[in-house]
Amino acid sequence: MRIKNLGFAGGDIGPIHNLLTNLFFFAFCICWSQVVHPDQGPAFPVVFTDVTQEAGIQFKHHNGKSEHHHIVETMGAGAAFLDYDNDGFLDLYLIESGSLEADLTHVNRLYRNNGDGSFADVTQRSGVGDAGYGMGVTVGDYNNDGFIDLYVTNFGANVLYQNRGDGTFIDVTEQAQVGNSDWSTGCAFLDYDLDSNLDLYVVNYVVYDTSMKSCINRKTGLVEYCHPRTFRPAKDTLYQNNGDGTFTDVTRSSGVYNSIPCRGLGISIGDIDHNGYPDVYVANDTDRNSFYLNRKGQFRDIAFASGTALNKDGVQEGGMGVDIGDYDGNGWPDIFVTNTETNTLYKSRGDGTFTDVSDEANLGGVTASLVGFGTKFFDYDNDGDLDIFVANGEVQDAPDPVTGISIYPQRDQLYQSNGDGTYTEVPAGEYFSRQYVGRSTAFGDYDNDGDIDLLVTNCNQSVILLRNDGGNANNWLAIKLTGTKSNRDGMGARILLTLGNETRLGEVQSAASYLSANDLRVFFGLGEKTRVDKITIYWPSGIKQTLNDIEANQLVQITEKI
């Protein structure tokens, strides 16, 4: 251990002082539950610092809470990291809900990154202050003009904002024919048919309107939020991009419609079988989950066949958030789902089937008393292993019937990978001792310092920007792709890093977590490695591109070569 790097050792202190110092450092390491891998150098304490106020973000979510207790009030709303003005810094788009009545006061907000750690509210000038009862968001350059666009889901009609490239957006929903008046939640841009135009998958929840009767708790006699199964599930929708600014509803012809409708929330996209076509996983609330395998533009729901519809006990869970990533480094993407019950980790066997390893990975039982929402695989300490963050918060705001204590707000969790397929929960800063009604989480390096920061939204509470302090003590590499023959964002491209006899897998994806969109740049933690032997990119177009001998600690921008 290089204790001197942490400022604990000196050349002229006595042996007793040295002993006490070393004991203090040992206790410090235990407290942080850091794991040192022989080939990755020492572990560094990483702290997530709440910088919301100093960053100038003044945004509180409003859920329009009423005596009726409409179920929509429990959902919270999403957020997006995006670089809408192409200045190299991630901006923030925050979804607002507001009142279920006509409400022009509470609108979505766009915050421009000033490049110095602060943000400026540019909502009015940009034209993206949607006043609908907001749910989720996805980002992507759907018209391949070099500027990122926004799609917003609502309880009510959705909205597509086209980026004009001058700092403003225009509402093109009607022209594009993607309004979707169902209750939509998660959404994702993806090029499902590999025609170089980003298509749009919209997850829908239940059939609900505010005239429906309230639900009464039989024990207390009080009005409470209805169970989701009180309402009929709604069908998801897939829109195909026609390449001329319009979309066509291909839900039926693509095979998505063939699945039994479920109460959908989170969505994640990933190529789980390495055939070049993006597959779709949807976390469903109190229903079995959906897993659409893409066979050259035709989808087939393989949730039951793959072992990812239910947990290992054969129980359908209350799915909320989801992410797809290769947590164990074997080259095959795995799936993590947050639930109202215990969270679930599905490990890929590499043959299209998965195994629920939640308990073996130490991710199962510990979450039984928490309700998980926003989540993602990400390497917060850049040691080369994918860690996991989970935002937690109850949905019923009544006191616990046994203890009388409100369990509505809950603590969030950060799980550090131990490098052997297991995880340990770590308290990375004072933030993790607080409690919130956690909902979505967006992930991105907003300050461009090489480690991933978090934006957490809370239901009917303020959002929180968490700056990663210390994650860049290990080496890292970030990759930004620009497609030419493929879609402009390189969405769906697979990236393989070769480091000696190791390989790391990443994929360009916006949608993951819960109702949120993330940094389109792909980040890899390198530990103590200072160079990458090779970067191999598998573009959606089928083109394979290779770069050799790349120095660490930089953003590598790669344009597709035809």
Coordinates of C-alpha atoms in Angstrom, one line a residue:
M1 CA 0.0 0.0 0.0
R2 CA 1.3 3.4 -1.0
I3 CA 0.3 5.1 2.2
K4 CA 2.3 8.2 1.5
N5 CA 0.0 9.0 -1.4
L6 CA -2.8 9.6 1.1
G7 CA -0.6 11.8 3.3
F8 CA -0.4 9.5 6.3
A9 CA 3.4 8.8 6.4
G10 CA 6.3 11.0 7.3
G11 CA 10.0 10.6 7.6
D12 CA 10.5 12.0 11.1
I13 CA 7.6 10.6 13.2
G14 CA 8.0 8.2 16.0
P15 CA 7.2 4.5 15.9
I16 CA 4.1 4.8 18.1
H17 CA 2.8 7.6 15.8
N18 CA 3.5 5.4 12.8
L19 CA 1.6 2.5 14.4
L20 CA -1.4 4.7 15.2
T21 CA -1.3 6.1 11.7
N22 CA -1.2 2.7 10.1
L23 CA -4.1 1.5 12.4
F24 CA -6.1 4.6 11.4
F25 CA -5.5 3.9 7.7
F26 CA -6.5 0.2 8.1
A27 CA -9.8 1.3 9.8
F28 CA -10.3 3.8 7.0
C29 CA -9.9 1.2 4.4
I30 CA -12.5 -1.1 6.1
C31 CA -14.9 1.8 6.5
W32 CA -14.8 2.4 2.7
S33 CA -15.0 -1.3 1.9
Q34 CA -12.5 -0.8 -0.9
V35 CA -11.0 -3.8 -2.7
V36 CA -7.5 -3.8 -4.1
H37 CA -6.9 -5.9 -7.2
P38 CA -3.3 -6.9 -7.7
D39 CA -3.3 -5.8 -11.4
Q40 CA -5.1 -2.5 -10.8
G41 CA -3.1 -0.8 -8.1
P42 CA -4.4 0.7 -4.8
A43 CA -8.0 1.6 -4.1
F44 CA -8.9 5.2 -3.6
P45 CA -11.7 6.6 -1.4
V46 CA -14.3 8.1 -3.7
V47 CA -16.8 10.6 -2.4
F48 CA -20.0 11.7 -4.2
T49 CA -20.4 15.4 -3.2
D50 CA -23.8 17.1 -3.4
V51 CA -23.0 20.2 -5.5
T52 CA -26.6 21.0 -6.5
Q53 CA -26.6 24.5 -5.0
E54 CA -23.1 25.6 -6.1
A55 CA -23.9 24.3 -9.6
G56 CA -26.9 26.7 -9.8
I57 CA -29.5 24.0 -10.2
Q58 CA -32.7 25.1 -8.6
F59 CA -35.3 22.5 -9.5
K60 CA -37.9 20.8 -7.4
H61 CA -40.1 18.2 -8.8
H62 CA -43.9 18.6 -8.2
N63 CA -46.2 15.6 -8.3
G64 CA -49.5 17.4 -7.9
K65 CA -50.3 15.4 -4.8
S66 CA -54.1 15.4 -4.2
E67 CA -56.6 13.9 -1.7
H68 CA -57.7 11.5 -4.4
H69 CA -54.2 9.9 -4.5
H70 CA -53.9 9.4 -8.3
I71 CA -51.4 6.6 -9.0
V72 CA -49.6 8.9 -11.4
E73 CA -48.5 11.0 -8.4
T74 CA -46.2 8.2 -7.2
M75 CA -44.1 7.8 -10.3
G76 CA -41.6 10.7 -10.1
A77 CA -39.9 11.8 -13.3
G78 CA -36.7 11.5 -15.3
A79 CA -33.7 13.5 -16.4
A80 CA -31.2 13.5 -19.2
F81 CA -27.5 14.3 -19.6
L82 CA -27.0 15.6 -23.2
D83 CA -24.7 18.0 -25.0
Y84 CA -27.4 20.0 -26.9
D85 CA -25.0 22.8 -28.1
N86 CA -22.0 20.6 -29.0
D87 CA -19.6 22.5 -26.8
G88 CA -18.2 19.3 -25.3
F89 CA -19.9 19.7 -21.9
L90 CA -23.0 17.8 -20.8
D91 CA -26.1 19.9 -20.2
L92 CA -29.1 18.8 -18.1
Y93 CA -32.8 18.4 -19.0
L94 CA -35.1 17.9 -16.1
I95 CA -38.6 16.5 -16.3
E96 CA -41.4 18.2 -14.3
S97 CA -44.8 16.8 -13.6
G98 CA -46.8 19.5 -11.8
S99 CA -50.6 19.5 -11.5
L100 CA -52.9 17.1 -13.2
E101 CA -55.1 20.1 -14.1
A102 CA -54.0 22.6 -16.7
D103 CA -50.6 23.8 -15.4
L104 CA -48.3 26.3 -17.2
T105 CA -46.3 27.1 -14.0
H106 CA -44.4 23.8 -13.7
V107 CA -42.5 23.0 -16.9
N108 CA -39.5 20.9 -17.9
R109 CA -36.2 22.7 -17.5
L110 CA -33.0 22.8 -19.6
Y111 CA -29.8 23.8 -17.9
R112 CA -26.8 24.7 -20.0
N113 CA -23.4 23.6 -18.7
N114 CA -21.2 26.7 -18.4
G115 CA -18.0 24.6 -18.5
D116 CA -16.9 25.8 -15.0
G117 CA -19.0 23.5 -12.8
S118 CA -22.1 25.7 -13.0
F119 CA -25.3 25.6 -15.0
A120 CA -27.6 28.3 -16.4
D121 CA -31.3 27.9 -16.9
V122 CA -32.0 28.4 -20.7
T123 CA -35.5 26.9 -20.8
Q124 CA -37.2 30.0 -22.0
R125 CA -34.8 30.7 -24.9
S126 CA -34.5 27.0 -25.9
G127 CA -38.2 26.4 -26.2
V128 CA -38.3 23.0 -24.4
G129 CA -40.4 24.0 -21.4
D130 CA -43.0 21.3 -21.9
A131 CA -45.9 21.9 -19.5
G132 CA -47.4 18.3 -19.7
Y133 CA -47.5 16.0 -16.7
G134 CA -43.9 14.7 -17.4
M135 CA -42.6 11.2 -17.0
G136 CA -39.5 10.2 -19.0
V137 CA -37.0 11.4 -21.6
T138 CA -34.6 10.0 -24.2
V139 CA -32.1 11.8 -26.4
G140 CA -30.7 11.1 -29.8
D141 CA -30.0 12.7 -33.2
Y142 CA -33.0 11.2 -35.0
N143 CA -32.5 13.3 -38.2
N144 CA -28.7 12.9 -38.4
D145 CA -28.0 16.6 -38.6
G146 CA -25.3 16.6 -35.9
F147 CA -27.5 18.0 -33.1
I148 CA -29.1 16.0 -30.3
D149 CA -32.9 15.9 -30.1
L150 CA -35.3 15.3 -27.2
Y151 CA -38.3 13.0 -26.8
V152 CA -40.4 13.5 -23.7
T153 CA -43.1 11.1 -22.4
N154 CA -46.1 12.3 -20.4
F155 CA -49.2 11.3 -18.7
G156 CA -51.0 12.5 -21.8
A157 CA -49.5 13.3 -25.3
N158 CA -45.7 12.9 -25.7
V159 CA -43.5 15.5 -27.3
L160 CA -40.6 15.4 -29.8
Y161 CA -38.3 18.4 -29.8
Q162 CA -36.0 18.8 -32.8
N163 CA -32.8 20.7 -32.2
R164 CA -32.3 23.6 -34.6
G165 CA -28.6 23.8 -33.9
D166 CA -28.7 27.4 -32.7
G167 CA -29.6 26.7 -29.1
T168 CA -33.3 26.4 -29.7
F169 CA -35.7 23.5 -30.3
I170 CA -38.9 23.2 -32.2
D171 CA -41.9 20.9 -31.3
V172 CA -42.3 18.6 -34.3
T173 CA -44.5 16.0 -32.7
E174 CA -47.4 16.4 -35.0
Q175 CA -45.3 16.4 -38.1
A176 CA -43.3 13.3 -36.9
Q177 CA -46.5 11.5 -35.8
V178 CA -45.1 10.3 -32.5
G179 CA -47.6 12.0 -30.0
N180 CA -48.8 8.8 -28.4
S181 CA -51.6 9.9 -26.0
D182 CA -51.3 6.8 -23.8
W183 CA -49.7 7.0 -20.4
S184 CA -46.0 6.6 -21.5
T185 CA -43.1 6.1 -19.2
G186 CA -39.7 4.8 -20.4
C187 CA -38.5 5.5 -24.0
A188 CA -35.5 4.9 -26.1
F189 CA -33.9 5.8 -29.4
L190 CA -32.4 2.8 -31.3
D191 CA -31.7 1.8 -34.8
Y192 CA -33.6 -1.4 -34.7
D193 CA -33.6 -2.0 -38.5
L194 CA -30.0 -0.8 -39.1
D195 CA -31.0 1.7 -41.8
S196 CA -28.9 4.5 -40.1
N197 CA -32.0 6.3 -38.8
L198 CA -32.9 6.3 -35.1
D199 CA -36.2 4.7 -34.4
L200 CA -38.2 5.2 -31.2
Y201 CA -39.5 2.7 -28.6
V202 CA -42.1 4.0 -26.2
V203 CA -43.0 2.1 -23.1
N204 CA -46.6 2.5 -21.8
Y205 CA -47.9 1.8 -18.3
V206 CA -51.6 1.4 -17.5
V207 CA -54.9 2.6 -18.8
Y208 CA -55.9 5.3 -16.3
D209 CA -57.8 8.5 -16.1
T210 CA -58.4 10.9 -13.2
S211 CA -62.1 10.2 -13.0
M212 CA -61.5 6.6 -11.6
K213 CA -62.5 5.9 -8.0
S214 CA -60.0 6.2 -5.2
C215 CA -58.6 3.1 -3.4
I216 CA -59.4 2.7 0.3
N217 CA -57.1 0.8 2.7
R218 CA -59.4 -1.8 4.4
K219 CA -57.4 -1.7 7.6
T220 CA -57.1 2.0 8.1
G221 CA -60.1 3.3 6.1
L222 CA -57.8 5.9 4.5
V223 CA -57.4 6.8 0.9
E224 CA -54.2 5.4 -0.5
Y225 CA -52.5 4.9 -3.9
C226 CA -54.0 2.0 -5.8
H227 CA -52.0 -1.1 -6.6
P228 CA -50.9 -1.1 -10.3
R229 CA -52.9 -4.3 -11.0
T230 CA -56.0 -2.4 -10.3
F231 CA -55.7 -1.0 -13.8
R232 CA -55.4 -2.6 -17.3
P233 CA -51.9 -2.7 -18.7
A234 CA -51.2 -0.6 -21.9
K235 CA -49.4 -1.8 -25.0
D236 CA -45.9 -0.5 -25.9
T237 CA -45.3 1.3 -29.2
L238 CA -42.4 1.1 -31.7
Y239 CA -42.0 3.9 -34.2
Q240 CA -39.9 3.3 -37.3
N241 CA -38.0 6.4 -38.6
N242 CA -38.8 7.0 -42.3
G243 CA -35.8 9.1 -42.8
D244 CA -37.8 12.2 -43.8
G245 CA -38.7 13.6 -40.4
T246 CA -41.7 11.3 -40.0
F247 CA -42.2 8.0 -38.2
T248 CA -44.5 5.0 -38.8
D249 CA -46.1 2.9 -36.0
V250 CA -44.7 -0.6 -36.7
T251 CA -45.7 -2.1 -33.4
R252 CA -47.7 -4.9 -35.1
S253 CA -45.4 -5.6 -38.1
S254 CA -42.2 -5.7 -36.0
G255 CA -43.5 -8.4 -33.6
V256 CA -43.6 -6.2 -30.5
Y257 CA -47.4 -6.3 -30.5
N258 CA -47.5 -10.1 -30.3
S259 CA -46.5 -10.0 -26.6
I260 CA -49.1 -9.9 -23.9
P261 CA -49.4 -6.3 -22.6
C262 CA -47.6 -5.5 -19.4
R263 CA -47.3 -2.4 -17.1
G264 CA -44.0 -1.1 -18.4
L265 CA -41.6 1.4 -16.8
G266 CA -37.8 1.1 -17.4
I267 CA -36.2 0.2 -20.7
S268 CA -32.6 -0.6 -21.7
I269 CA -31.2 -1.5 -25.1
G270 CA -28.3 -3.9 -25.8
D271 CA -27.1 -6.4 -28.3
I272 CA -27.2 -9.5 -26.1
D273 CA -26.4 -12.1 -28.8
H274 CA -23.8 -10.0 -30.8
N275 CA -25.7 -10.3 -34.1
G276 CA -25.4 -6.5 -34.6
Y277 CA -29.1 -5.8 -34.0
P278 CA -30.2 -4.0 -30.8
D279 CA -32.4 -6.0 -28.4
V280 CA -34.9 -4.5 -26.0
Y281 CA -35.5 -5.2 -22.3
V282 CA -38.5 -3.7 -20.5
A283 CA -38.9 -3.8 -16.7
N284 CA -42.6 -4.3 -16.0
D285 CA -44.3 -3.4 -12.8
T286 CA -46.0 -6.4 -11.1
D287 CA -45.9 -8.3 -14.4
R288 CA -43.3 -10.5 -15.9
N289 CA -40.6 -8.6 -17.7
S290 CA -40.3 -8.3 -21.5
F291 CA -37.2 -9.2 -23.5
Y292 CA -37.4 -8.6 -27.2
L293 CA -34.7 -10.4 -29.3
N294 CA -34.1 -8.6 -32.6
R295 CA -33.7 -10.9 -35.6
K296 CA -33.0 -8.5 -38.5
G297 CA -35.7 -6.1 -37.6
Q298 CA -38.2 -8.7 -36.3
F299 CA -38.7 -9.0 -32.6
R300 CA -39.6 -12.1 -30.5
D301 CA -40.2 -11.9 -26.8
I302 CA -37.8 -14.4 -25.2
A303 CA -38.3 -13.3 -21.6
F304 CA -39.5 -16.8 -20.5
A305 CA -37.1 -18.8 -22.7
S306 CA -34.1 -16.7 -21.6
G307 CA -34.9 -16.9 -17.9
T308 CA -35.4 -13.1 -17.4
A309 CA -39.2 -12.9 -17.2
L310 CA -39.3 -13.8 -13.5
N311 CA -36.9 -14.1 -10.6
K312 CA -35.3 -17.4 -9.7
D313 CA -38.3 -18.3 -7.5
G314 CA -40.7 -17.9 -10.4
V315 CA -42.2 -14.7 -9.1
Q316 CA -43.1 -11.7 -11.2
E317 CA -41.7 -8.6 -9.5
G318 CA -42.4 -4.9 -9.5
G319 CA -39.9 -3.9 -12.1
M320 CA -38.8 -0.2 -12.1
G321 CA -35.3 0.5 -13.5
V322 CA -33.0 -1.6 -15.7
D323 CA -29.6 -1.7 -17.3
I324 CA -27.7 -4.0 -19.6
G325 CA -24.0 -4.3 -19.2
D326 CA -21.2 -6.9 -18.9
Y327 CA -20.7 -6.8 -15.1
D328 CA -18.5 -10.0 -15.0
G329 CA -16.2 -9.1 -18.0
N330 CA -16.9 -12.3 -19.9
G331 CA -17.9 -10.5 -23.1
W332 CA -21.7 -11.1 -22.8
P333 CA -24.1 -8.4 -21.6
D334 CA -25.9 -9.1 -18.3
I335 CA -29.1 -7.5 -17.0
F336 CA -29.9 -5.7 -13.7
V337 CA -33.4 -4.8 -12.6
T338 CA -34.6 -2.8 -9.7
N339 CA -37.9 -3.8 -8.1
T340 CA -40.4 -3.0 -5.3
E341 CA -39.2 -6.4 -3.9
T342 CA -35.5 -7.4 -4.0
N343 CA -33.4 -6.3 -7.0
T344 CA -32.4 -8.9 -9.6
L345 CA -29.2 -9.6 -11.4
Y346 CA -29.4 -11.8 -14.4
K347 CA -26.1 -13.3 -15.5
S348 CA -25.7 -14.2 -19.2
R349 CA -24.6 -17.7 -20.0
G350 CA -23.5 -16.6 -23.4
D351 CA -26.1 -18.7 -25.2
G352 CA -29.2 -16.5 -25.0
T353 CA -30.2 -17.7 -21.5
F354 CA -29.6 -16.1 -18.1
T355 CA -29.3 -17.1 -14.4
D356 CA -30.6 -15.1 -11.5
V357 CA -27.5 -14.6 -9.4
S358 CA -28.8 -11.8 -7.1
D359 CA -28.1 -13.6 -3.8
E360 CA -24.7 -15.0 -4.9
A361 CA -23.7 -11.4 -5.9
N362 CA -24.9 -10.0 -2.6
L363 CA -27.5 -7.8 -4.3
G364 CA -30.7 -9.7 -3.3
G365 CA -31.8 -9.8 0.3
V366 CA -30.3 -6.5 1.4
T367 CA -32.8 -4.7 -0.8
A368 CA -35.9 -6.3 0.5
S369 CA -36.8 -3.3 2.7
L370 CA -36.1 -0.8 -0.1
V371 CA -37.9 0.1 -3.3
G372 CA -35.4 0.5 -6.2
F373 CA -35.8 2.8 -9.2
G374 CA -33.0 4.5 -11.0
T375 CA -29.9 2.3 -11.6
K376 CA -27.0 1.6 -13.9
F377 CA -23.8 -0.4 -14.2
F378 CA -20.9 2.1 -14.1
D379 CA -17.3 2.1 -13.0
Y380 CA -17.4 4.8 -10.4
D381 CA -13.8 4.3 -9.2
N382 CA -12.3 3.4 -12.6
D383 CA -10.8 0.2 -11.3
G384 CA -12.0 -1.8 -14.3
D385 CA -15.1 -3.4 -12.8
L386 CA -18.7 -2.3 -13.2
D387 CA -20.3 -1.0 -10.0
I388 CA -24.0 -0.3 -9.4
F389 CA -26.0 2.6 -8.1
V390 CA -29.6 2.4 -7.0
A391 CA -32.0 5.2 -6.1
N392 CA -34.6 4.1 -3.6
G393 CA -38.0 5.5 -2.4
E394 CA -41.3 4.1 -1.3
V395 CA -44.5 4.7 -3.3
Q396 CA -47.1 4.9 -0.4
D397 CA -46.6 8.0 1.8
A398 CA -48.5 6.6 4.8
P399 CA -46.7 5.5 8.0
D400 CA -45.7 1.9 8.4
P401 CA -48.7 0.1 10.0
V402 CA -46.4 -1.7 12.5
T403 CA -43.9 0.9 13.6
G404 CA -45.9 4.1 12.7
I405 CA -42.7 5.5 11.1
S406 CA -42.9 6.9 7.6
I407 CA -40.9 4.7 5.2
Y408 CA -41.6 7.0 2.2
P409 CA -38.1 8.4 2.0
Q410 CA -35.2 5.9 1.8
R411 CA -31.5 5.8 1.4
D412 CA -29.8 5.3 -1.9
Q413 CA -27.2 2.6 -2.5
L414 CA -23.8 2.3 -4.1
Y415 CA -22.5 -1.2 -4.7
Q416 CA -18.8 -1.7 -5.4
S417 CA -17.7 -4.6 -7.5
N418 CA -15.3 -6.9 -5.7
G419 CA -13.9 -8.1 -9.0
D420 CA -15.1 -11.7 -8.4
G421 CA -18.8 -11.4 -9.4
T422 CA -19.9 -10.2 -5.9
Y423 CA -20.7 -6.7 -4.6
T424 CA -20.3 -4.8 -1.4
E425 CA -22.4 -1.7 -0.5
V426 CA -20.1 1.3 0.2
P427 CA -20.9 4.6 1.9
A428 CA -19.3 7.0 -0.6
G429 CA -19.9 10.3 1.2
E430 CA -22.3 12.0 3.5
Y431 CA -25.1 11.8 0.9
F432 CA -25.6 8.1 1.4
S433 CA -26.6 8.7 5.0
R434 CA -29.6 10.9 4.0
Q435 CA -33.0 9.7 2.8
Y436 CA -35.1 10.8 -0.1
V437 CA -38.0 9.6 -2.2
G438 CA -35.6 8.5 -4.9
R439 CA -36.8 7.9 -8.5
S440 CA -34.7 8.4 -11.6
T441 CA -30.9 8.7 -12.0
A442 CA -28.9 10.0 -15.0
F443 CA -25.2 9.1 -15.4
G444 CA -22.6 11.3 -17.1
D445 CA -19.3 13.1 -16.7
Y446 CA -20.6 16.6 -16.5
D447 CA -17.3 18.2 -15.5
N448 CA -15.1 16.2 -18.0
D449 CA -12.7 15.0 -15.4
G450 CA -12.8 11.3 -16.3
D451 CA -15.2 9.9 -13.7
I452 CA -19.0 9.5 -13.8
D453 CA -21.2 11.9 -11.9
L454 CA -24.9 11.3 -11.0
L455 CA -28.1 13.4 -11.2
V456 CA -30.8 11.9 -8.9
T457 CA -34.4 13.0 -9.1
N458 CA -36.8 12.6 -6.2
C459 CA -40.5 12.5 -6.2
N460 CA -42.0 15.9 -5.0
Q461 CA -38.5 16.9 -3.9
S462 CA -35.5 18.7 -5.3
V463 CA -33.1 17.0 -7.7
I464 CA -29.5 16.3 -6.5
L465 CA -26.3 16.6 -8.6
L466 CA -23.6 14.4 -7.2
R467 CA -20.1 15.1 -8.3
N468 CA -17.7 12.2 -8.3
D469 CA -14.6 13.2 -6.3
G470 CA -11.7 10.8 -6.5
G471 CA -12.9 8.4 -9.2
N472 CA -10.3 9.7 -11.6
A473 CA -7.4 8.7 -9.3
N474 CA -7.4 5.5 -11.4
N475 CA -6.8 5.7 -15.1
W476 CA -9.7 5.9 -17.6
L477 CA -10.6 6.2 -21.2
A478 CA -13.7 7.8 -22.8
I479 CA -14.9 7.2 -26.3
K480 CA -17.2 9.4 -28.4
L481 CA -18.4 8.0 -31.7
T482 CA -19.7 9.8 -34.8
G483 CA -21.4 7.7 -37.4
T484 CA -21.3 8.3 -41.1
K485 CA -22.8 5.2 -42.7
S486 CA -24.3 4.3 -39.3
N487 CA -26.6 6.7 -37.3
R488 CA -24.8 9.9 -36.3
D489 CA -24.7 9.0 -32.6
G490 CA -23.2 5.6 -33.2
M491 CA -26.1 4.3 -31.1
G492 CA -25.8 0.5 -30.8
A493 CA -22.1 0.3 -31.7
R494 CA -20.2 -2.2 -29.6
I495 CA -16.7 -1.3 -28.4
L496 CA -14.1 -3.8 -27.3
L497 CA -11.0 -2.7 -25.4
T498 CA -8.0 -4.9 -25.4
L499 CA -5.6 -4.6 -22.5
G500 CA -3.0 -7.4 -22.6
N501 CA -5.0 -10.6 -22.1
E502 CA -8.1 -8.7 -20.9
T503 CA -11.0 -7.4 -23.0
R504 CA -13.7 -4.9 -21.9
L505 CA -17.1 -4.5 -23.6
G506 CA -19.0 -1.3 -23.9
E507 CA -22.0 -0.1 -26.0
V508 CA -23.3 3.2 -27.1
Q509 CA -26.7 3.5 -25.4
S510 CA -28.7 6.4 -24.1
A511 CA -31.6 4.7 -22.4
A512 CA -31.1 2.8 -19.1
S513 CA -32.0 3.4 -15.4
Y514 CA -35.6 4.7 -14.9
L515 CA -37.2 7.2 -17.2
S516 CA -33.8 8.8 -17.9
A517 CA -31.1 9.3 -20.6
N518 CA -27.4 9.1 -20.0
D519 CA -24.0 10.3 -21.4
L520 CA -23.6 8.9 -25.0
R521 CA -19.8 8.7 -24.5
V522 CA -18.6 5.3 -23.4
F523 CA -16.3 5.2 -20.3
F524 CA -13.8 2.5 -19.3
G525 CA -11.9 2.3 -16.1
L526 CA -8.3 1.2 -16.5
G527 CA -7.0 0.9 -13.0
E528 CA -3.2 1.4 -13.1
K529 CA -2.9 0.7 -16.9
T530 CA -1.7 3.7 -18.7
R531 CA -2.3 2.5 -22.3
V532 CA -4.9 0.5 -24.2
D533 CA -3.5 -2.0 -26.7
K534 CA -6.5 -1.9 -29.0
I535 CA -9.9 -0.4 -29.5
T536 CA -12.2 -2.4 -31.8
I537 CA -15.5 -0.8 -32.9
Y538 CA -18.4 -2.8 -34.4
W539 CA -20.5 -0.2 -36.0
P540 CA -24.3 -0.8 -36.7
S541 CA -23.5 -0.5 -40.4
G542 CA -21.4 -3.7 -40.1
I543 CA -18.1 -1.8 -40.5
K544 CA -15.3 -2.9 -38.1
Q545 CA -12.8 -0.3 -37.1
T546 CA -9.6 -0.7 -35.1
L547 CA -7.3 1.7 -33.3
N548 CA -4.0 0.6 -31.7
D549 CA -1.9 1.8 -28.8
I550 CA -4.0 4.5 -27.2
E551 CA -2.9 6.6 -24.2
A552 CA -5.1 6.6 -21.1
N553 CA -6.9 9.5 -19.5
Q554 CA -8.4 11.1 -22.5
L555 CA -11.5 11.4 -24.6
V556 CA -11.0 9.7 -27.9
Q557 CA -13.3 10.9 -30.7
I558 CA -13.7 8.4 -33.5
T559 CA -15.5 8.9 -36.8
E560 CA -16.8 5.9 -38.7
K561 CA -14.5 5.2 -41.7
I562 CA -16.3 3.9 -44.8

